[in-house]
GROMACS .gro file of C-alpha atoms in nm:
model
  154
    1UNK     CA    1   4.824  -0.029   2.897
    2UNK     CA    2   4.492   0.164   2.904
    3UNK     CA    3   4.369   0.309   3.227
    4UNK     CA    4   4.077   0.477   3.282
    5UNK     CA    5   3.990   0.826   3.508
    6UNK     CA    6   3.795   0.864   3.743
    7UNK     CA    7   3.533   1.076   3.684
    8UNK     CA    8   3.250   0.923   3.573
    9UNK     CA    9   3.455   0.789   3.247
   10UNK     CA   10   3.373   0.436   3.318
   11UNK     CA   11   3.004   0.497   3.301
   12UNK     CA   12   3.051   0.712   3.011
   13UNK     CA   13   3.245   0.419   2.806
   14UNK     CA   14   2.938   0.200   2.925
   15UNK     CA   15   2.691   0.389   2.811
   16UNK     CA   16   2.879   0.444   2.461
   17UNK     CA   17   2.872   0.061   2.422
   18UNK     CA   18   2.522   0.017   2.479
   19UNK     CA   19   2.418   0.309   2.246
   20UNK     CA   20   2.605   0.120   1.985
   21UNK     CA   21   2.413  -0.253   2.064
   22UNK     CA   22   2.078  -0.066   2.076
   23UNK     CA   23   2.148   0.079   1.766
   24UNK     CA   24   2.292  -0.219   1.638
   25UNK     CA   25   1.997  -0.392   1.721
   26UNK     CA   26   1.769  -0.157   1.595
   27UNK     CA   27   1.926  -0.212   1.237
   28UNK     CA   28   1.906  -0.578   1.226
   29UNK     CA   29   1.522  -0.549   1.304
   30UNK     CA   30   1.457  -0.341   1.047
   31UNK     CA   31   1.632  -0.566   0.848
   32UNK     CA   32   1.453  -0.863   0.937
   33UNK     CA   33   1.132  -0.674   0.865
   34UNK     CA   34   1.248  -0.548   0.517
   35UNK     CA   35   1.300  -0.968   0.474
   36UNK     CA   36   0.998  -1.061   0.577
   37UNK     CA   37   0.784  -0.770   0.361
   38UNK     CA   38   0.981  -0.874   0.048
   39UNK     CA   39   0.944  -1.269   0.107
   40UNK     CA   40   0.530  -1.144   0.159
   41UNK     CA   41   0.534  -0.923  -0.147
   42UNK     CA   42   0.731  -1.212  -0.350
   43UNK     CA   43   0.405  -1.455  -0.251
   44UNK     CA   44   0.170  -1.195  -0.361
   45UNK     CA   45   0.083  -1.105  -0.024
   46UNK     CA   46   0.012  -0.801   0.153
   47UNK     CA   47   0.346  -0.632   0.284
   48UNK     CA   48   0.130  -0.403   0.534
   49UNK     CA   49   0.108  -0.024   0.544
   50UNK     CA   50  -0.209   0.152   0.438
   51UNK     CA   51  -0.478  -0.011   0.252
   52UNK     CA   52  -0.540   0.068  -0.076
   53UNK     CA   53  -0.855   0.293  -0.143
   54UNK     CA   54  -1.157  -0.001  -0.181
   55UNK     CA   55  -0.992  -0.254   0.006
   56UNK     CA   56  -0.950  -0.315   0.432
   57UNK     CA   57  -0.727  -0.564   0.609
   58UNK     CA   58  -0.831  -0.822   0.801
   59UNK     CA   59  -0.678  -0.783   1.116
   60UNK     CA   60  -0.557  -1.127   1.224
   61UNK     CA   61  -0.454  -1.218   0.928
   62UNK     CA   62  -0.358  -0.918   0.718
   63UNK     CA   63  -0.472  -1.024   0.409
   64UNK     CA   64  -0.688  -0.729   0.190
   65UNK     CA   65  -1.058  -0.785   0.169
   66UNK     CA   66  -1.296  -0.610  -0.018
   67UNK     CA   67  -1.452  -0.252   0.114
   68UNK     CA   68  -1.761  -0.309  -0.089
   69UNK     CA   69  -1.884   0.042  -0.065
   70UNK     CA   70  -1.536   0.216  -0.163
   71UNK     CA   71  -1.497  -0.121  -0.396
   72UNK     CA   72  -1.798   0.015  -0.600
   73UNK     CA   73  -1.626   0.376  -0.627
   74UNK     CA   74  -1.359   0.216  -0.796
   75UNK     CA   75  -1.582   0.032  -1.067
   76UNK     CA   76  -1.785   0.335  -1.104
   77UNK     CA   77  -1.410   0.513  -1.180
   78UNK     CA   78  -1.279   0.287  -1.394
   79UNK     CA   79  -1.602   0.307  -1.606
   80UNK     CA   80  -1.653   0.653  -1.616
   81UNK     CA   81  -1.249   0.630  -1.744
   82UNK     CA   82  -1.346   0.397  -1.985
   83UNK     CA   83  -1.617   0.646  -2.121
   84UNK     CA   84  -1.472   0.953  -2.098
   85UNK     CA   85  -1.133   0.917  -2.166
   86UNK     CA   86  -1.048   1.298  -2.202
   87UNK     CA   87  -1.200   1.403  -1.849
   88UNK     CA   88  -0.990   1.539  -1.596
   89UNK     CA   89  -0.895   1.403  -1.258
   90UNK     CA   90  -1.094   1.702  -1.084
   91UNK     CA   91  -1.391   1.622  -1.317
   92UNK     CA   92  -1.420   1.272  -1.238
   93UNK     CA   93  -1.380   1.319  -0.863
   94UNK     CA   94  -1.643   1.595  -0.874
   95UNK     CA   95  -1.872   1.358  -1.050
   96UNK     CA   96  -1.779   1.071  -0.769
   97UNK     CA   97  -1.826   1.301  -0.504
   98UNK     CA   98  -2.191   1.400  -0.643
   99UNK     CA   99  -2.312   1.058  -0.638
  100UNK     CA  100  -2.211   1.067  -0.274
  101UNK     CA  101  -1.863   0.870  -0.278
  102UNK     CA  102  -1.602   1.044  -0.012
  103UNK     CA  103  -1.211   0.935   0.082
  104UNK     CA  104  -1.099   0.771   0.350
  105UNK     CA  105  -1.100   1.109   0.537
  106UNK     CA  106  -1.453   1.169   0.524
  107UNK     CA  107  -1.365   1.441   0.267
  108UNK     CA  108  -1.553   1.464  -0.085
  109UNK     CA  109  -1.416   1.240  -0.334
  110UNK     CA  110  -1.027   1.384  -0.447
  111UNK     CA  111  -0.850   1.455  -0.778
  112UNK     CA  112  -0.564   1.330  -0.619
  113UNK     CA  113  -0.768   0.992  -0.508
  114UNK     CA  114  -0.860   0.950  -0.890
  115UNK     CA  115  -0.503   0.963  -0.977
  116UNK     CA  116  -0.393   0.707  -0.703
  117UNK     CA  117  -0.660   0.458  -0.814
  118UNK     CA  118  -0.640   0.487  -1.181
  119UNK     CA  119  -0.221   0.480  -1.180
  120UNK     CA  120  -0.297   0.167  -1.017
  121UNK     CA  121  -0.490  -0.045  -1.284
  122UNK     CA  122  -0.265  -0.341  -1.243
  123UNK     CA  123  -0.383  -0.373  -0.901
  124UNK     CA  124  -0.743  -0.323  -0.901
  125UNK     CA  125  -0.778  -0.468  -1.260
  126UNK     CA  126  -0.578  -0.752  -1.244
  127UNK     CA  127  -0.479  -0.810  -0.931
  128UNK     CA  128  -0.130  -0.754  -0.996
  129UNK     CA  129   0.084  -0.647  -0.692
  130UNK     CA  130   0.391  -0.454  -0.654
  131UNK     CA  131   0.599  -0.385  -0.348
  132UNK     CA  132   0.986  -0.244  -0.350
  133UNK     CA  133   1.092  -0.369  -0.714
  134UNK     CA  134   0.903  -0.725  -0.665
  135UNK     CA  135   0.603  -0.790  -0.901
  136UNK     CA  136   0.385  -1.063  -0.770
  137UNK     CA  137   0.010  -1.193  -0.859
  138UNK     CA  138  -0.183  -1.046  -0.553
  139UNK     CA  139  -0.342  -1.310  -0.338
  140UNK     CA  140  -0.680  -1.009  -0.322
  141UNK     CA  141  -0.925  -1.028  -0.506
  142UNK     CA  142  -0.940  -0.769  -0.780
  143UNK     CA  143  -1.211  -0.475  -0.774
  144UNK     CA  144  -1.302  -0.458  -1.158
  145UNK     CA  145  -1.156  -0.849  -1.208
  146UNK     CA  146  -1.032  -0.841  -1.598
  147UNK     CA  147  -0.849  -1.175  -1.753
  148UNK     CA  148  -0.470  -1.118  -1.776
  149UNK     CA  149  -0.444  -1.131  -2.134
  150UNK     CA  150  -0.670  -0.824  -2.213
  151UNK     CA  151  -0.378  -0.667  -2.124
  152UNK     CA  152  -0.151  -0.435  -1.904
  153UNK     CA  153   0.162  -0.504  -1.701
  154UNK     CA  154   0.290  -0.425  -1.375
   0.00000   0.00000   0.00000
């Protein structure tokens, strides 16, 4: 038969055992979350988190709208891309940043911005959307809108 001390042991024992259901219940929120991102992502939806760079979200209803004046950075990107296939990151952002384009910070335009947006084309170009393994058609509207079969895959 199990007895226990006295000594405070009782409340220790109690306070074990609710440790355990918080954490517990911590675990199956997450979880629930991690559900309800995927079953988003799977509908083309957006799964939260930052915004990408030329797009905000609408606040009620969390779906990605168009940031027209960061939207037209990411044209002007793509195109000088397009044109200039050979230019580096730090050249094109240099070249952004001189017609007066800046990053979410307030900063000038960043290499490391270029390289986010362009290893993105699926997204801005055709609206293709990826979250954690799932591949969906994004329910945004694309930047630089190109037809599907010109090409690319997520």
């Amino acid at each position: 038969m199990f007895t226990l001390a006295q000594g405070g042991t009782v409340d220790a024992l109690l306070s074990d055992i609710l440790v355990a259901l918080d954490s517990y219940e911590v675990g199956e929120i997450r979880a629930k979350m991690v559900r309800g991102r995927l079953t988003k992502a799977q509908k083309g939806g957006y799964a939260g988190g930052k915004a990408p760079y030329g797009y905000a979200c609408q606040r009620h209803t969390k779906q990605l709208v168009l940031n027209e004046k960061e939207a037209q950075a990411v044209r002007e990107l793509f195109i000088l891309y397009a044109q200039n296939p050979g230019m580096t990151y730090r050249e094109m952002a240099a070249i952004l940043a001189g017609r007066g384009y800046k990053g979410r910070n307030g900063k000038a335009f960043s290499p490391s911005l270029v390289y986010n947006i362009l290893h993105r084309a699926d997204f801005y170009l055709f609206g293709r959307y990826q979250y954690a393994g799932v591949k969906a058609q994004g329910q945004h509207p694309p930047i630089f809108p190109l037809r599907p079969e010109m090409g690319g895959e997520v």
